Coordinates of C-alpha atoms in Angstrom, one line a residue:
M1 CA -89.3 -108.9 -120.1
V2 CA -92.6 -110.7 -119.9
T3 CA -93.1 -114.5 -120.3
S4 CA -95.9 -114.7 -122.9
T5 CA -94.4 -114.8 -126.7
K6 CA -97.5 -113.8 -128.4
T7 CA -100.6 -111.6 -128.2
E8 CA -103.4 -113.7 -126.7
Q9 CA -106.5 -113.1 -125.4
R10 CA -107.7 -114.7 -122.4
E11 CA -110.8 -117.4 -122.5
V12 CA -111.3 -117.5 -118.9
S13 CA -113.0 -114.7 -117.0
P14 CA -110.2 -113.2 -114.8
G15 CA -112.9 -113.1 -111.9
Q16 CA -112.9 -117.0 -112.0
D17 CA -109.3 -117.8 -111.5
H18 CA -109.3 -117.1 -107.5
P19 CA -111.5 -115.7 -104.5
K20 CA -110.4 -112.8 -103.7
K21 CA -112.0 -109.7 -105.4
A22 CA -109.8 -106.9 -106.9
F23 CA -110.5 -104.1 -109.0
G24 CA -108.3 -101.9 -111.6
W25 CA -107.9 -100.4 -115.1
A26 CA -106.9 -102.7 -117.9
A27 CA -106.2 -102.6 -121.5
R28 CA -108.3 -104.7 -123.7
D29 CA -106.5 -104.4 -126.8
S30 CA -103.5 -103.1 -128.7
S31 CA -105.1 -99.5 -128.6
G32 CA -103.8 -99.6 -125.0
V33 CA -106.9 -97.5 -124.0
L34 CA -107.1 -98.5 -120.4
S35 CA -110.8 -98.6 -118.6
P36 CA -112.4 -100.2 -115.1
F37 CA -112.1 -103.8 -114.9
K38 CA -112.9 -106.7 -112.3
F39 CA -110.6 -109.4 -111.2
S40 CA -109.5 -111.7 -108.4
R41 CA -106.3 -112.3 -106.5
R42 CA -105.6 -115.3 -104.6
E43 CA -106.1 -116.0 -101.1
T44 CA -103.4 -115.0 -98.8
G45 CA -100.9 -118.0 -98.7
E46 CA -98.6 -118.9 -95.4
K47 CA -95.8 -116.9 -97.0
D48 CA -97.8 -113.9 -98.5
V49 CA -98.3 -110.3 -98.0
R50 CA -101.4 -108.9 -99.0
F51 CA -101.6 -104.9 -99.2
K52 CA -103.9 -102.1 -100.1
V53 CA -102.3 -100.2 -102.9
L54 CA -102.5 -96.5 -102.3
Y55 CA -100.0 -95.4 -105.3
C56 CA -98.7 -96.5 -108.5
G57 CA -96.2 -95.0 -110.6
I58 CA -96.6 -95.1 -114.8
C59 CA -93.4 -96.4 -116.4
H60 CA -92.8 -96.2 -120.2
S61 CA -93.0 -100.0 -120.3
D62 CA -96.7 -100.3 -119.0
I63 CA -97.6 -97.9 -121.9
S64 CA -95.5 -100.7 -124.7
I65 CA -97.1 -103.4 -122.9
A66 CA -100.8 -102.1 -122.8
K67 CA -100.2 -101.1 -126.9
N68 CA -98.5 -104.7 -127.5
D69 CA -95.3 -102.8 -128.9
W70 CA -93.1 -105.8 -128.4
S71 CA -95.5 -108.6 -129.3
T72 CA -96.2 -110.2 -125.9
T73 CA -98.9 -109.0 -124.4
T74 CA -101.7 -111.1 -122.8
Y75 CA -105.2 -109.4 -123.1
P76 CA -106.8 -108.0 -120.7
V77 CA -103.7 -106.4 -118.9
V78 CA -103.7 -104.5 -115.8
P79 CA -100.1 -102.6 -115.9
G80 CA -98.4 -101.4 -113.2
H81 CA -95.1 -102.4 -111.1
E82 CA -94.0 -99.3 -109.2
L83 CA -96.7 -100.1 -106.6
V84 CA -96.6 -99.2 -102.9
G85 CA -99.4 -99.2 -99.9
V86 CA -100.1 -100.8 -96.5
V87 CA -100.2 -104.4 -95.2
T88 CA -103.5 -105.7 -94.6
E89 CA -103.2 -109.4 -94.2
V90 CA -100.0 -111.6 -93.7
G91 CA -99.6 -115.6 -93.9
C92 CA -99.1 -117.4 -90.7
K93 CA -95.3 -117.9 -91.7
V94 CA -94.7 -114.8 -92.4
T95 CA -91.9 -113.2 -90.5
K96 CA -90.6 -110.0 -92.1
F97 CA -94.0 -108.0 -92.3
K98 CA -97.0 -107.1 -90.1
V99 CA -100.4 -105.7 -90.3
G100 CA -99.8 -101.8 -91.1
D101 CA -96.5 -101.9 -92.7
R102 CA -95.7 -99.5 -95.6
V103 CA -94.8 -101.8 -98.4
G104 CA -93.9 -102.0 -102.1
V105 CA -93.5 -104.3 -105.0
G106 CA -91.7 -103.6 -108.2
Y107 CA -91.3 -105.5 -111.4
M108 CA -91.3 -109.2 -110.1
V109 CA -93.4 -111.1 -107.9
E110 CA -91.8 -114.6 -108.1
S111 CA -88.5 -116.7 -109.2
D112 CA -87.7 -120.2 -108.9
R113 CA -85.4 -119.5 -105.8
T114 CA -83.2 -122.1 -107.0
C115 CA -80.9 -120.9 -109.8
D116 CA -77.6 -119.6 -109.8
N117 CA -79.0 -116.2 -110.0
C118 CA -81.6 -116.3 -107.2
V119 CA -79.1 -118.0 -105.1
H120 CA -76.7 -115.0 -105.6
H121 CA -79.8 -112.5 -104.7
L122 CA -80.0 -111.8 -108.5
E123 CA -83.9 -112.8 -109.0
N124 CA -84.1 -110.0 -111.8
Y125 CA -82.2 -112.7 -114.1
C126 CA -84.0 -115.8 -112.7
P127 CA -85.0 -117.7 -116.3
N128 CA -88.1 -118.4 -114.3
L129 CA -88.7 -114.8 -113.5
V130 CA -92.5 -114.0 -113.1
E131 CA -93.2 -110.5 -113.9
T132 CA -95.7 -108.4 -111.6
F133 CA -98.4 -108.1 -114.7
N134 CA -98.9 -109.6 -118.1
A135 CA -97.0 -113.2 -117.0
K136 CA -98.0 -116.4 -116.4
Y137 CA -97.8 -117.3 -112.8
Y138 CA -97.0 -120.7 -111.3
D139 CA -100.2 -122.1 -111.0
G140 CA -101.2 -120.9 -114.4
T141 CA -103.4 -117.9 -113.9
M142 CA -102.1 -114.4 -114.9
T143 CA -100.5 -111.9 -113.0
Y144 CA -102.1 -108.5 -112.6
G145 CA -100.3 -105.1 -111.9
G146 CA -100.5 -102.4 -109.7
Y147 CA -103.3 -100.1 -111.3
S148 CA -105.5 -101.8 -109.0
N149 CA -106.9 -101.7 -105.3
N150 CA -105.0 -104.7 -103.7
M151 CA -101.7 -107.0 -104.4
V152 CA -100.4 -109.9 -102.9
A153 CA -97.2 -111.6 -103.0
D154 CA -94.7 -113.9 -101.2
E155 CA -92.9 -111.8 -98.6
H156 CA -89.5 -112.4 -100.1
F157 CA -90.7 -109.9 -103.1
I158 CA -92.2 -107.3 -101.0
V159 CA -89.9 -104.1 -100.1
R160 CA -90.1 -102.3 -97.0
I161 CA -91.1 -98.7 -97.1
P162 CA -88.9 -96.6 -94.5
D163 CA -91.4 -94.1 -92.6
N164 CA -89.6 -90.9 -93.9
L165 CA -90.2 -91.4 -97.7
P166 CA -93.5 -90.0 -98.7
L167 CA -95.1 -92.9 -100.6
D168 CA -96.4 -91.1 -103.7
G169 CA -92.4 -90.1 -104.6
V170 CA -91.1 -93.5 -103.5
A171 CA -93.4 -95.8 -105.8
P172 CA -91.3 -94.8 -109.0
L173 CA -88.0 -96.1 -107.3
L174 CA -89.1 -99.4 -107.4
C175 CA -88.7 -99.3 -110.8
A176 CA -86.4 -96.4 -112.3
G177 CA -84.8 -96.1 -108.8
I178 CA -83.3 -99.6 -108.8
T179 CA -83.2 -99.4 -112.6
T180 CA -80.4 -96.8 -112.6
Y181 CA -79.0 -97.3 -108.8
S182 CA -78.1 -101.1 -109.8
P183 CA -75.6 -99.9 -112.8
L184 CA -74.4 -97.5 -110.9
R185 CA -72.8 -99.6 -107.8
Y186 CA -72.6 -102.9 -110.5
Y187 CA -70.4 -101.2 -113.1
G188 CA -68.2 -99.0 -110.7
L189 CA -69.7 -96.2 -111.6
D190 CA -70.3 -94.7 -107.9
K191 CA -66.9 -93.4 -106.8
P192 CA -66.5 -89.8 -105.6
G193 CA -65.1 -87.5 -108.5
M194 CA -66.0 -89.7 -111.3
H195 CA -67.7 -88.0 -114.4
L196 CA -71.1 -89.4 -115.1
G197 CA -73.3 -88.7 -118.1
V198 CA -76.9 -89.5 -118.0
N199 CA -78.6 -89.7 -121.3
G200 CA -82.4 -88.7 -121.0
L201 CA -83.7 -86.7 -118.1
G202 CA -86.8 -88.5 -117.7
G203 CA -88.4 -91.0 -115.3
L204 CA -85.3 -92.9 -114.8
G205 CA -82.6 -90.2 -115.5
H206 CA -83.6 -87.7 -113.0
V207 CA -83.3 -90.3 -110.6
A208 CA -79.9 -91.3 -111.8
V209 CA -78.9 -87.6 -111.5
K210 CA -79.9 -87.6 -107.8
F211 CA -78.2 -90.8 -106.7
A212 CA -75.2 -89.9 -108.7
K213 CA -75.0 -86.6 -107.1
V214 CA -75.2 -87.9 -103.6
L215 CA -72.8 -90.7 -104.3
G216 CA -70.3 -87.3 -105.2
L217 CA -69.6 -87.7 -108.9
K218 CA -69.4 -85.1 -111.7
V219 CA -73.0 -85.1 -113.7
T220 CA -73.5 -84.3 -117.2
V221 CA -76.9 -84.4 -118.5
I222 CA -77.2 -85.2 -122.2
S223 CA -80.5 -84.7 -123.9
T224 CA -82.0 -83.9 -126.9
S225 CA -84.6 -81.2 -125.4
P226 CA -82.6 -77.7 -124.8
N227 CA -85.8 -76.6 -122.3
K228 CA -84.6 -79.7 -120.1
K229 CA -81.3 -77.7 -119.1
K230 CA -82.8 -75.5 -116.5
A231 CA -84.5 -78.4 -114.6
A232 CA -81.0 -80.3 -115.1
I233 CA -78.7 -77.7 -113.8
E234 CA -81.3 -75.3 -111.4
H235 CA -83.3 -78.1 -110.1
L236 CA -81.3 -81.3 -110.2
H237 CA -77.6 -79.6 -109.9
A238 CA -76.3 -81.3 -112.5
D239 CA -72.6 -79.9 -113.1
A240 CA -73.1 -79.8 -116.8
F241 CA -75.8 -80.1 -119.8
L242 CA -75.0 -81.3 -123.3
L243 CA -77.2 -80.9 -126.0
S244 CA -76.8 -84.4 -127.9
T245 CA -78.1 -82.7 -131.4
D246 CA -75.4 -80.0 -131.2
Q247 CA -72.1 -81.4 -132.9
D248 CA -69.9 -78.7 -131.6
Q249 CA -70.9 -79.4 -128.1
M250 CA -70.9 -83.2 -128.7
Q251 CA -67.1 -82.9 -129.9
A252 CA -65.8 -80.9 -127.3
A253 CA -66.9 -83.2 -124.9
E254 CA -65.4 -86.3 -126.4
G255 CA -63.1 -88.3 -124.1
T256 CA -64.4 -86.7 -120.8
M257 CA -66.8 -89.1 -119.4
D258 CA -66.2 -92.4 -116.9
G259 CA -69.6 -93.6 -117.8
I260 CA -72.8 -93.3 -119.2
I261 CA -76.3 -94.4 -118.1
D262 CA -78.3 -94.5 -121.4
T263 CA -82.1 -94.3 -120.2
V264 CA -83.4 -93.5 -123.9
P265 CA -86.4 -96.2 -124.3
A266 CA -86.3 -95.6 -127.8
V267 CA -83.7 -96.3 -131.0
R268 CA -80.9 -94.1 -131.0
P269 CA -77.1 -94.1 -132.2
L270 CA -74.8 -95.4 -129.7
E271 CA -71.3 -94.2 -131.4
P272 CA -71.9 -90.3 -130.2
L273 CA -72.3 -91.6 -126.5
I274 CA -69.3 -94.0 -127.3
N275 CA -67.0 -91.0 -128.2
L276 CA -68.1 -89.4 -125.0
L277 CA -66.2 -91.8 -122.9
K278 CA -62.3 -92.0 -121.6
T279 CA -60.6 -94.8 -122.2
N280 CA -62.2 -97.8 -120.1
G281 CA -65.2 -95.9 -120.2
K282 CA -68.9 -97.6 -120.1
V283 CA -72.1 -96.9 -121.8
V284 CA -74.8 -98.6 -119.8
T285 CA -78.1 -99.0 -121.5
V286 CA -81.2 -99.1 -119.3
G287 CA -83.5 -97.9 -121.7
I288 CA -85.4 -100.7 -123.8
A289 CA -85.9 -99.8 -127.6
A290 CA -88.5 -101.6 -129.7
K291 CA -85.8 -102.4 -132.3
P292 CA -82.4 -103.2 -132.2
L293 CA -79.8 -100.7 -132.0
D294 CA -76.6 -100.4 -134.1
L295 CA -73.5 -101.1 -132.4
P296 CA -70.0 -99.8 -133.9
V297 CA -66.9 -102.0 -132.8
L298 CA -64.1 -99.8 -134.0
P299 CA -64.7 -97.2 -131.3
L300 CA -64.7 -99.8 -128.6
D301 CA -61.6 -101.2 -129.6
L302 CA -60.1 -98.3 -129.8
G303 CA -60.4 -97.1 -126.4
R304 CA -61.0 -100.2 -124.4
K305 CA -64.5 -99.1 -124.3
M306 CA -67.7 -101.0 -123.1
V307 CA -71.3 -101.2 -124.1
A308 CA -73.3 -103.0 -121.4
G309 CA -76.9 -103.6 -120.1
S310 CA -78.6 -103.5 -116.8
G311 CA -82.0 -104.9 -115.8
F312 CA -83.8 -103.6 -112.6
G313 CA -82.4 -105.6 -109.3
G314 CA -82.7 -108.6 -106.9
M315 CA -84.5 -108.0 -104.0
K316 CA -81.6 -107.6 -101.8
E317 CA -79.9 -104.8 -103.9
T318 CA -83.9 -103.0 -104.1
Q319 CA -84.3 -103.0 -100.4
E320 CA -80.6 -101.3 -100.1
M321 CA -81.7 -98.7 -102.9
I322 CA -84.7 -97.9 -100.9
D323 CA -82.6 -97.7 -97.5
F324 CA -80.2 -95.5 -99.6
A325 CA -83.0 -93.4 -100.7
A326 CA -84.3 -92.8 -97.3
E327 CA -81.0 -92.0 -95.8
H328 CA -80.5 -89.3 -98.3
S329 CA -84.0 -88.0 -98.7
I330 CA -84.1 -89.3 -102.3
T331 CA -87.6 -89.3 -104.2
A332 CA -89.2 -89.1 -107.6
D333 CA -90.3 -86.1 -108.9
V334 CA -93.9 -86.6 -109.4
E335 CA -97.2 -85.4 -110.6
V336 CA -99.9 -87.1 -108.8
I337 CA -102.9 -88.1 -111.0
P338 CA -106.7 -89.4 -110.4
I339 CA -107.2 -92.9 -112.3
D340 CA -109.5 -91.2 -114.6
Y341 CA -106.7 -89.4 -116.2
L342 CA -104.9 -92.1 -116.9
N343 CA -105.5 -92.4 -121.0
T344 CA -104.3 -88.7 -121.0
A345 CA -101.4 -89.4 -119.0
M346 CA -100.0 -91.9 -121.0
E347 CA -100.5 -90.1 -124.1
R348 CA -98.2 -87.5 -122.3
V349 CA -95.5 -89.6 -121.4
V350 CA -95.3 -90.7 -124.8
K351 CA -94.9 -87.0 -125.9
K352 CA -92.6 -86.5 -123.0
D353 CA -94.6 -84.4 -121.5
V354 CA -94.3 -85.0 -117.7
R355 CA -91.9 -84.2 -114.7
F356 CA -90.8 -86.2 -114.3
R357 CA -93.0 -89.1 -113.5
F358 CA -96.7 -89.7 -113.3
V359 CA -97.9 -91.7 -109.8
I360 CA -101.7 -92.6 -109.7
D361 CA -103.8 -91.9 -106.8
I362 CA -104.9 -95.4 -106.4
E363 CA -106.6 -94.8 -102.7
N364 CA -108.6 -91.6 -103.4
T365 CA -109.5 -92.0 -106.8
L366 CA -109.7 -95.6 -108.3
K367 CA -112.7 -96.6 -106.2
S368 CA -114.5 -93.7 -107.3
S369 CA -114.2 -94.8 -110.9
C370 CA -115.4 -98.4 -111.1

């Protein structure tokens, strides 16, 4: 997910890379503790859009990179890839946006634009993808994410936010939203009447339930936490709740589901999920574990079943997802926090103590903390 292959410490001051001043919060080491940080961004190029960041969601992968869980982090790192705001400047050749537009940036800010994936609107699978943070840009400088006051990116990687969507609630859709919407569409798990399981009811899982219900699916939430049942049934209107630690419940549900979106970002057994599938069913993993998962082949062969993966989504599909969300008034359920609560919020995410996504109020709280 990141371009660096080892933990590194920058030798050049981040303030010397570019002329445009910026500030945010960064982690300096594998403790993952974030604090105020001054850096810089590039000038607005002819195809660039610069915007004031108003809100930024906190994704579990932000924490993984801040703590160097995947051994890929370059410090200092400014996380954040669910950022939304208002355009303040556009380059002379920008055609899609103007000053004052509501926009957002997700997990990527550049790709090579020429490979087969890019040509087919799959920039998220480009071998030369540049992530929004903790990546090396084509000019050799590091990218910094949305826990900051401003962002600049090529207009191709900017998403337009419709006016009817609240910016705090839409921010997580730029990661959690597209990461669950894309596999529903690609793997054909979007047909009315299908039975979909959603494993894990966190930031990704609750958005998956919302999309699935609007698409007309029967939805069962699968969770290790019995206290998630009320939210699943009463708030999100899931059709059923399945406690995955209850063997009787799991056995009774075997062979009932057309597909499962597995959102859990931890090592978990796949066979119990595979057993829930009907013939030709699919488990699609979108939660990234720090260690490899065991994959039993026999239950796949016996039911012509599939375990598949899915990344976030290309720019065309991401805009499609946002427009679909606007049409059906879908947003993430969020707890808006000030920037100085950030480290506590990250600890709560690790403990699964959030309902369902933390979003940082960048506009009103960042400037008072730096």
